[in-house]
């Protein structure tokens, strides 16, 4: 019998890639998503890639009755990967209550349901945003959190604290928080990828939309950062490498390999790249010229961050396999797929 894994937010960007990797690793995947930031057709992409259509339940995880009804049918779930959350940093400043409600309430209701049903295992989507601008680079898991820059960032800090406290209080619970750096790229098939709504706030979707002619010009925010070329530096990670780390985290929970019942890991490549370096790679591998202009810093942006990945390498036996060229190639292939199917 295949072990059943609940993927919340499984039609979203990272969730859909993780669903593919879970199915390919022999798990049964059940997706819950309210489609507030994704589309039903993503299930077709997952099915085309894997040959298996995941079970899908459309509801809001903050709807406690719907959650109870769902678990009445799926009490045999062995582990949960909790991706579902609102994630737009700027919007969270405008609508903090929406972010606190959606991101925190959904987590609490899930943890309560797990306790009621005796489901022990959860993997939580955290973010490098919990570190703010660290005093030392690369950032290790021991690097202290800085006060959150946004309500969104705060939901990730509080989410981790809720998990830690709950693991202390309920020793049967096992949790892993994964702190993603900057996920980019798409599945090599170009059948699933990132589907930003409206004007993208993130760099890579803005690059691909500019190359596609949807946006006139990319603005590169900042030219006087303390980096080799003055533009800001991030640790970009291929979404498929990130998805594979989730499968490993689930296996770790299911096989009882945890060192303590609450663990947290950085997921990045360990290498910082500047905005201008990303543009250079995008242009080179896709044989394109991008219309861009260097302008002032974006308020709230940090200068540079990249991960120390030693803990994830050693404990999870996980390493990134796909480099920045593959990130930029797959991102552009995905953008072309969207254009063709629009
Ligand atoms: P996404 O928006 O593509 O996916 C999230 C999915 O959750 C969406 O399909 C959305 O419809 C669903 N959802 C949201 N609220 C819901 C609710 N109440 N009930 C049911 N479904 C709900 O985002 P993503 O980029 O795939 O991010 C996944 C997770 O990773 C999020 O928790 C995000 O905060 C975290 N994260 C993302 C990044 C990034 O840059 N993409 C970086 C670090 C952490
Ligand atoms: C990357 C770099 C921009 C757009 C955000 C969230 C963070 C995390 C990841 C979830 C920066 C520059 C961008 C543009 C640009 N998400 N840029 N022109 O800021 O590292 O982090 O996503 O947890 O919480 O804050 O990612 O993709 O927005 O920006 O020059 O049009 O690209 O200034 O240096 P960021 P990003």
Short mmCIF file of C-alpha atoms and ligand atoms in Angstrom, two decimals:
data_model
loop_
_atom_site.label_atom_id
_atom_site.label_comp_id
_atom_site.label_asym_id
_atom_site.label_seq_id
_atom_site.Cartn_x
_atom_site.Cartn_y
_atom_site.Cartn_z
CA UNK A 1 0.00 0.00 0.00
CA UNK A 2 1.29 3.42 -0.93
CA UNK A 3 1.69 5.85 1.94
CA UNK A 4 -0.71 8.77 1.67
CA UNK A 5 0.71 12.29 1.87
CA UNK A 6 -1.44 15.42 2.15
CA UNK A 7 -0.02 18.35 0.20
CA UNK A 8 -1.77 21.59 1.15
CA UNK A 9 -1.34 24.28 -1.48
CA UNK A 10 -0.51 21.45 -3.88
CA UNK A 11 -1.73 23.21 -7.03
CA UNK A 12 0.60 26.14 -6.24
CA UNK A 13 4.10 26.68 -7.58
CA UNK A 14 6.25 24.67 -5.15
CA UNK A 15 3.43 22.32 -4.13
CA UNK A 16 2.80 21.11 -7.69
CA UNK A 17 6.48 20.32 -8.26
CA UNK A 18 6.57 18.50 -4.94
CA UNK A 19 3.44 16.51 -5.80
CA UNK A 20 5.26 15.30 -8.94
CA UNK A 21 8.34 14.23 -6.99
CA UNK A 22 6.23 12.48 -4.33
CA UNK A 23 4.25 10.54 -6.94
CA UNK A 24 7.47 9.62 -8.75
CA UNK A 25 8.84 8.35 -5.44
CA UNK A 26 5.89 6.03 -4.92
CA UNK A 27 3.64 8.03 -2.58
CA UNK A 28 -0.09 8.59 -2.92
CA UNK A 29 -0.71 12.34 -3.04
CA UNK A 30 -3.84 14.10 -1.84
CA UNK A 31 -3.99 17.82 -2.56
CA UNK A 32 -6.03 20.41 -0.69
CA UNK A 33 -6.12 23.87 -2.24
CA UNK A 34 -8.72 26.63 -2.39
CA UNK A 35 -7.33 27.80 -5.76
CA UNK A 36 -6.96 31.32 -4.36
CA UNK A 37 -3.56 31.57 -6.05
CA UNK A 38 -3.49 28.67 -8.49
CA UNK A 39 -5.53 26.96 -11.16
CA UNK A 40 -7.39 23.68 -11.38
CA UNK A 41 -5.57 22.85 -14.66
CA UNK A 42 -2.34 22.38 -12.71
CA UNK A 43 -3.70 18.92 -11.89
CA UNK A 44 -3.62 18.12 -15.63
CA UNK A 45 0.07 19.06 -15.71
CA UNK A 46 0.85 16.82 -12.74
CA UNK A 47 -1.07 13.96 -14.37
CA UNK A 48 0.68 14.40 -17.72
CA UNK A 49 4.11 14.31 -16.08
CA UNK A 50 3.51 11.40 -13.70
CA UNK A 51 0.67 9.43 -15.29
CA UNK A 52 -1.23 9.76 -12.00
CA UNK A 53 -3.87 12.31 -11.10
CA UNK A 54 -3.70 13.23 -7.43
CA UNK A 55 -6.88 13.22 -5.39
CA UNK A 56 -7.98 16.86 -5.11
CA UNK A 57 -10.16 18.60 -2.54
CA UNK A 58 -10.98 22.26 -3.08
CA UNK A 59 -11.58 24.14 0.14
CA UNK A 60 -10.15 26.83 2.40
CA UNK A 61 -8.05 25.33 5.19
CA UNK A 62 -9.39 28.01 7.54
CA UNK A 63 -12.85 26.42 7.12
CA UNK A 64 -12.79 24.09 10.11
CA UNK A 65 -15.90 22.15 9.13
CA UNK A 66 -14.54 21.46 5.64
CA UNK A 67 -11.26 20.34 7.18
CA UNK A 68 -13.05 17.97 9.56
CA UNK A 69 -15.11 16.52 6.69
CA UNK A 70 -11.95 16.05 4.66
CA UNK A 71 -10.13 14.17 7.42
CA UNK A 72 -13.19 11.98 7.96
CA UNK A 73 -12.40 10.56 4.50
CA UNK A 74 -8.62 10.69 4.77
CA UNK A 75 -7.77 9.66 8.32
CA UNK A 76 -5.06 7.39 6.92
CA UNK A 77 -2.79 10.28 5.92
CA UNK A 78 0.76 9.58 7.09
CA UNK A 79 2.31 13.02 6.69
CA UNK A 80 1.35 16.56 5.71
CA UNK A 81 3.38 19.03 3.69
CA UNK A 82 1.89 22.43 4.45
CA UNK A 83 2.55 24.83 1.58
CA UNK A 84 -0.79 26.66 1.62
CA UNK A 85 -0.31 30.29 2.58
CA UNK A 86 -0.61 33.79 1.18
CA UNK A 87 2.85 34.90 0.10
CA UNK A 88 2.89 38.43 -1.37
CA UNK A 89 5.08 40.55 0.89
CA UNK A 90 3.65 43.91 -0.27
CA UNK A 91 0.04 42.76 0.02
CA UNK A 92 0.73 41.56 3.55
CA UNK A 93 1.66 45.12 4.55
CA UNK A 94 -1.67 46.36 3.15
CA UNK A 95 -3.76 43.48 4.52
CA UNK A 96 -2.02 42.16 7.65
CA UNK A 97 -5.12 40.53 9.12
CA UNK A 98 -5.70 38.51 5.96
CA UNK A 99 -2.13 37.20 6.21
CA UNK A 100 -2.23 36.44 9.93
CA UNK A 101 -5.59 34.72 9.53
CA UNK A 102 -4.78 32.68 6.47
CA UNK A 103 -1.24 31.66 7.36
CA UNK A 104 -1.57 31.18 11.11
CA UNK A 105 -5.13 29.91 11.46
CA UNK A 106 -4.65 27.29 8.74
CA UNK A 107 -1.57 25.98 10.53
CA UNK A 108 -3.28 25.83 13.93
CA UNK A 109 -6.36 24.06 12.55
CA UNK A 110 -4.14 21.54 10.78
CA UNK A 111 -2.13 20.85 13.95
CA UNK A 112 -5.33 20.41 15.97
CA UNK A 113 -6.71 17.99 13.41
CA UNK A 114 -3.41 16.06 13.40
CA UNK A 115 -3.59 15.69 17.18
CA UNK A 116 -7.22 14.53 17.07
CA UNK A 117 -6.47 11.96 14.38
CA UNK A 118 -3.05 10.86 15.56
CA UNK A 119 -1.24 12.09 12.44
CA UNK A 120 2.30 12.67 13.63
CA UNK A 121 4.22 14.22 10.75
CA UNK A 122 4.31 17.67 9.21
CA UNK A 123 6.71 19.56 6.92
CA UNK A 124 6.28 23.33 7.00
CA UNK A 125 7.15 25.87 4.28
CA UNK A 126 9.31 28.47 5.94
CA UNK A 127 11.49 31.07 4.31
CA UNK A 128 14.89 32.75 4.45
CA UNK A 129 12.86 35.87 5.15
CA UNK A 130 12.97 34.81 8.83
CA UNK A 131 16.64 35.92 8.92
CA UNK A 132 16.11 39.44 7.55
CA UNK A 133 19.54 40.90 6.64
CA UNK A 134 21.88 38.62 8.61
CA UNK A 135 25.01 40.06 10.20
CA UNK A 136 27.13 37.21 8.84
CA UNK A 137 27.03 35.24 5.61
CA UNK A 138 26.40 32.51 4.75
CA UNK A 139 23.44 32.08 7.09
CA UNK A 140 23.34 28.92 9.14
CA UNK A 141 20.29 27.57 10.93
CA UNK A 142 21.76 28.99 14.16
CA UNK A 143 21.65 32.54 12.79
CA UNK A 144 19.15 34.46 14.94
CA UNK A 145 15.91 35.77 13.44
CA UNK A 146 15.72 39.53 12.88
CA UNK A 147 12.48 41.39 13.60
CA UNK A 148 10.21 40.61 10.65
CA UNK A 149 10.11 43.22 7.87
CA UNK A 150 6.51 42.41 6.93
CA UNK A 151 3.41 40.67 8.27
CA UNK A 152 4.12 37.88 5.76
CA UNK A 153 7.61 37.38 7.18
CA UNK A 154 6.18 37.43 10.67
CA UNK A 155 3.74 34.62 9.79
CA UNK A 156 6.75 32.44 8.95
CA UNK A 157 8.54 33.28 12.22
CA UNK A 158 5.37 32.71 14.26
CA UNK A 159 4.56 29.57 12.26
CA UNK A 160 7.94 28.09 13.20
CA UNK A 161 7.42 29.05 16.85
CA UNK A 162 3.99 27.42 16.89
CA UNK A 163 5.50 24.21 15.52
CA UNK A 164 8.38 24.27 18.02
CA UNK A 165 6.05 24.86 20.99
CA UNK A 166 3.59 22.23 19.82
CA UNK A 167 6.38 19.68 19.36
CA UNK A 168 7.50 20.37 22.94
CA UNK A 169 3.98 19.98 24.30
CA UNK A 170 3.02 16.98 22.17
CA UNK A 171 6.08 14.71 21.94
CA UNK A 172 4.35 12.39 19.47
CA UNK A 173 4.36 15.20 16.91
CA UNK A 174 7.27 15.37 14.46
CA UNK A 175 7.87 18.51 12.44
CA UNK A 176 10.42 19.84 9.98
CA UNK A 177 10.53 23.48 8.87
CA UNK A 178 12.25 24.05 5.55
CA UNK A 179 13.58 27.56 5.02
CA UNK A 180 13.55 28.17 1.29
CA UNK A 181 15.84 30.75 -0.23
CA UNK A 182 14.69 32.03 -3.67
CA UNK A 183 12.89 29.28 -5.60
CA UNK A 184 12.91 29.81 -9.38
CA UNK A 185 12.59 27.81 -12.60
CA UNK A 186 10.07 25.19 -13.64
CA UNK A 187 9.71 21.48 -14.36
CA UNK A 188 11.80 20.45 -17.38
CA UNK A 189 8.61 19.36 -19.19
CA UNK A 190 7.26 22.95 -18.97
CA UNK A 191 3.91 21.42 -17.99
CA UNK A 192 3.95 23.07 -14.55
CA UNK A 193 5.62 26.24 -13.29
CA UNK A 194 5.00 29.50 -11.49
CA UNK A 195 1.77 31.33 -12.35
CA UNK A 196 2.00 34.82 -10.87
CA UNK A 197 -1.22 36.83 -10.67
CA UNK A 198 -1.01 40.39 -11.97
CA UNK A 199 2.31 42.22 -12.13
CA UNK A 200 5.00 39.92 -10.72
CA UNK A 201 6.85 41.20 -7.68
CA UNK A 202 9.54 38.54 -7.96
CA UNK A 203 12.54 38.87 -10.22
CA UNK A 204 12.43 35.81 -12.45
CA UNK A 205 8.74 35.99 -13.49
CA UNK A 206 9.33 39.67 -14.25
CA UNK A 207 12.33 38.76 -16.41
CA UNK A 208 10.42 36.12 -18.38
CA UNK A 209 7.39 38.39 -18.85
CA UNK A 210 9.66 41.18 -20.09
CA UNK A 211 11.36 38.82 -22.53
CA UNK A 212 7.90 37.73 -23.69
CA UNK A 213 6.84 41.34 -24.31
CA UNK A 214 4.18 41.34 -21.57
CA UNK A 215 6.20 43.91 -19.60
CA UNK A 216 8.07 46.66 -21.36
CA UNK A 217 11.14 46.88 -19.17
CA UNK A 218 12.64 45.20 -16.13
CA UNK A 219 13.73 47.58 -13.41
CA UNK A 220 16.86 46.41 -11.59
CA UNK A 221 16.48 47.71 -8.07
CA UNK A 222 19.75 49.07 -6.69
CA UNK A 223 23.22 49.75 -8.07
CA UNK A 224 25.21 50.63 -4.95
CA UNK A 225 24.94 47.51 -2.82
CA UNK A 226 28.12 46.04 -1.39
CA UNK A 227 28.29 43.26 -4.01
CA UNK A 228 30.67 42.71 -6.96
CA UNK A 229 28.47 44.64 -9.42
CA UNK A 230 26.37 46.75 -7.02
CA UNK A 231 23.09 44.85 -7.56
CA UNK A 232 21.49 42.80 -4.78
CA UNK A 233 22.50 39.19 -4.14
CA UNK A 234 20.27 36.17 -3.46
CA UNK A 235 20.54 32.39 -3.31
CA UNK A 236 18.38 31.17 -6.20
CA UNK A 237 17.35 27.52 -6.01
CA UNK A 238 15.73 25.39 -8.72
CA UNK A 239 12.17 24.49 -7.72
CA UNK A 240 12.73 20.83 -8.66
CA UNK A 241 15.71 20.57 -6.27
CA UNK A 242 13.51 22.16 -3.62
CA UNK A 243 10.68 19.71 -4.33
CA UNK A 244 13.06 16.75 -3.94
CA UNK A 245 14.11 18.00 -0.51
CA UNK A 246 10.47 17.70 0.60
CA UNK A 247 10.36 14.04 -0.38
CA UNK A 248 13.51 13.48 1.68
CA UNK A 249 12.00 15.35 4.64
CA UNK A 250 8.89 13.16 4.48
CA UNK A 251 11.02 10.02 4.32
CA UNK A 252 12.98 11.24 7.35
CA UNK A 253 9.77 11.71 9.34
CA UNK A 254 8.22 8.42 8.27
CA UNK A 255 11.34 6.44 9.06
CA UNK A 256 11.88 8.09 12.44
CA UNK A 257 15.33 9.47 11.58
CA UNK A 258 14.87 12.84 13.27
CA UNK A 259 17.42 13.94 15.86
CA UNK A 260 14.69 15.82 17.73
CA UNK A 261 10.98 16.08 17.03
CA UNK A 262 11.34 19.63 15.71
CA UNK A 263 14.02 20.31 13.10
CA UNK A 264 14.66 23.11 10.63
CA UNK A 265 16.87 23.30 7.56
CA UNK A 266 18.04 25.93 5.08
CA UNK A 267 17.33 25.01 1.48
CA UNK A 268 19.49 26.94 -0.95
CA UNK A 269 22.48 26.30 -3.19
CA UNK A 270 24.93 28.06 -0.90
CA UNK A 271 25.89 30.41 -3.73
CA UNK A 272 24.87 34.06 -4.01
CA UNK A 273 24.08 35.56 -7.42
CA UNK A 274 23.38 39.20 -8.18
CA UNK A 275 20.44 40.48 -10.20
CA UNK A 276 22.80 41.44 -13.04
CA UNK A 277 24.37 37.96 -13.01
CA UNK A 278 20.90 36.41 -13.26
CA UNK A 279 20.09 38.64 -16.24
CA UNK A 280 23.37 37.73 -17.93
CA UNK A 281 22.67 34.00 -17.58
CA UNK A 282 19.06 34.40 -18.75
CA UNK A 283 20.19 36.26 -21.88
CA UNK A 284 23.00 33.83 -22.64
CA UNK A 285 21.24 30.49 -22.25
CA UNK A 286 18.11 31.65 -24.05
CA UNK A 287 19.92 33.71 -26.68
CA UNK A 288 17.85 36.82 -25.91
CA UNK A 289 18.37 40.47 -25.09
CA UNK A 290 16.42 41.79 -22.15
CA UNK A 291 15.24 45.39 -21.92
CA UNK A 292 16.28 46.52 -18.45
CA UNK A 293 17.21 49.66 -16.58
CA UNK A 294 19.08 50.04 -13.30
CA UNK A 295 17.19 52.21 -10.83
CA UNK A 296 17.15 53.01 -7.11
CA UNK A 297 16.83 50.39 -4.40
CA UNK A 298 13.39 48.88 -3.68
CA UNK A 299 12.29 49.87 -0.17
CA UNK A 300 12.50 46.98 2.29
CA UNK A 301 14.95 44.94 0.17
CA UNK A 302 17.94 43.38 1.83
CA UNK A 303 21.40 43.67 0.30
CA UNK A 304 22.56 40.08 0.15
CA UNK A 305 21.79 36.66 1.52
CA UNK A 306 22.84 33.12 0.79
CA UNK A 307 22.57 29.87 2.67
CA UNK A 308 24.98 27.68 4.52
CA UNK A 309 23.67 24.34 3.30
CA UNK A 310 25.94 22.07 5.37
CA UNK A 311 23.18 20.89 7.71
CA UNK A 312 20.78 19.93 4.90
CA UNK A 313 23.68 18.28 3.03
CA UNK A 314 24.76 16.22 6.04
CA UNK A 315 21.47 15.41 7.72
CA UNK A 316 19.14 15.09 4.75
CA UNK A 317 21.83 13.81 2.35
CA UNK A 318 20.41 16.34 -0.07
CA UNK A 319 22.29 18.46 -2.54
CA UNK A 320 21.11 20.72 -5.31
CA UNK A 321 21.65 19.20 -8.74
CA UNK A 322 20.41 21.93 -11.07
CA UNK A 323 22.38 25.12 -11.66
CA UNK A 324 21.41 28.64 -12.59
CA UNK A 325 21.55 27.91 -16.32
CA UNK A 326 18.90 25.23 -15.92
CA UNK A 327 16.86 27.61 -13.72
CA UNK A 328 16.86 30.29 -16.42
CA UNK A 329 16.31 27.87 -19.31
CA UNK A 330 13.34 26.19 -17.65
CA UNK A 331 11.82 29.51 -16.55
CA UNK A 332 11.84 30.74 -20.15
CA UNK A 333 10.51 27.43 -21.52
CA UNK A 334 7.63 27.67 -19.02
CA UNK A 335 6.88 31.27 -20.01
CA UNK A 336 6.67 30.16 -23.64
CA UNK A 337 4.30 27.35 -22.66
CA UNK A 338 2.03 29.88 -20.90
CA UNK A 339 2.05 32.12 -23.99
CA UNK A 340 1.18 29.22 -26.29
CA UNK A 341 -1.69 28.10 -24.09
CA UNK A 342 -3.10 31.55 -23.26
P1 LIG B 1 1.67 29.58 -4.28
O1 LIG B 1 0.82 30.76 -4.02
O2 LIG B 1 1.98 29.24 -5.69
O3 LIG B 1 1.04 28.27 -3.60
C1 LIG B 1 0.30 28.34 -2.41
C2 LIG B 1 -1.02 27.61 -2.67
O4 LIG B 1 -1.79 27.62 -1.47
C3 LIG B 1 -1.86 28.26 -3.74
O5 LIG B 1 -2.22 27.28 -4.70
C4 LIG B 1 -3.08 28.79 -3.01
O6 LIG B 1 -4.25 28.71 -3.80
C5 LIG B 1 -3.14 27.88 -1.80
N1 LIG B 1 -3.76 28.44 -0.59
C6 LIG B 1 -3.48 29.62 0.02
N2 LIG B 1 -4.23 29.78 1.11
C7 LIG B 1 -5.02 28.67 1.20
C8 LIG B 1 -6.00 28.23 2.13
N3 LIG B 1 -6.37 28.97 3.18
N4 LIG B 1 -6.60 27.03 1.92
C9 LIG B 1 -6.25 26.26 0.87
N5 LIG B 1 -5.33 26.62 -0.04
C10 LIG B 1 -4.71 27.81 0.14
O7 LIG B 1 3.02 29.77 -3.44
P2 LIG B 1 4.39 28.98 -3.51
O8 LIG B 1 5.41 29.89 -4.11
O9 LIG B 1 4.19 27.64 -4.08
O10 LIG B 1 4.73 28.90 -1.96
C11 LIG B 1 4.40 27.77 -1.19
C12 LIG B 1 4.81 28.01 0.24
O11 LIG B 1 6.21 28.29 0.29
C13 LIG B 1 4.13 29.19 0.93
O12 LIG B 1 3.90 28.86 2.27
C14 LIG B 1 5.15 30.30 0.82
O13 LIG B 1 4.99 31.25 1.85
C15 LIG B 1 6.44 29.51 0.99
N6 LIG B 1 7.61 30.16 0.39
C16 LIG B 1 7.59 30.55 -0.91
C17 LIG B 1 8.71 31.18 -1.46
C18 LIG B 1 8.70 31.67 -2.88
O14 LIG B 1 9.50 32.54 -3.22
N7 LIG B 1 7.85 31.15 -3.77
C19 LIG B 1 9.85 31.38 -0.67
C20 LIG B 1 9.84 30.94 0.65
C21 LIG B 1 8.71 30.33 1.18
C1 LIG B 2 15.06 39.22 -5.87
C2 LIG B 2 16.01 40.35 -6.22
C3 LIG B 2 15.08 42.54 -5.94
C4 LIG B 2 12.06 42.36 -9.04
C5 LIG B 2 10.92 37.67 -1.83
C6 LIG B 2 10.26 37.70 -0.47
C7 LIG B 2 10.81 36.63 0.41
C8 LIG B 2 10.77 35.25 -0.27
C9 LIG B 2 11.31 35.31 -1.66
C10 LIG B 2 8.85 34.03 0.44
C11 LIG B 2 15.95 41.51 -5.24
C12 LIG B 2 15.41 42.28 -7.40
C13 LIG B 2 13.10 42.04 -8.18
C14 LIG B 2 12.29 43.34 -10.06
C15 LIG B 2 14.55 43.56 -9.30
N1 LIG B 2 9.45 34.75 -0.41
N2 LIG B 2 14.31 42.63 -8.31
N3 LIG B 2 13.53 43.88 -10.14
O1 LIG B 2 13.07 40.08 -2.50
O2 LIG B 2 14.61 38.08 -2.34
O3 LIG B 2 12.32 37.85 -1.64
O4 LIG B 2 10.71 36.38 -2.39
O5 LIG B 2 9.10 33.70 1.53
O6 LIG B 2 10.04 36.64 1.55
O7 LIG B 2 10.51 38.97 0.11
O8 LIG B 2 12.81 38.09 -4.06
O9 LIG B 2 12.32 37.86 -6.45
O10 LIG B 2 11.34 39.82 -5.19
O11 LIG B 2 13.77 39.77 -5.64
O12 LIG B 2 15.64 44.11 -9.41
O13 LIG B 2 11.39 43.68 -10.82
O14 LIG B 2 15.61 40.89 -7.49
O15 LIG B 2 15.37 43.87 -5.62
O16 LIG B 2 17.23 42.01 -5.09
P1 LIG B 2 13.27 38.62 -2.61
P2 LIG B 2 12.47 38.87 -5.39
#
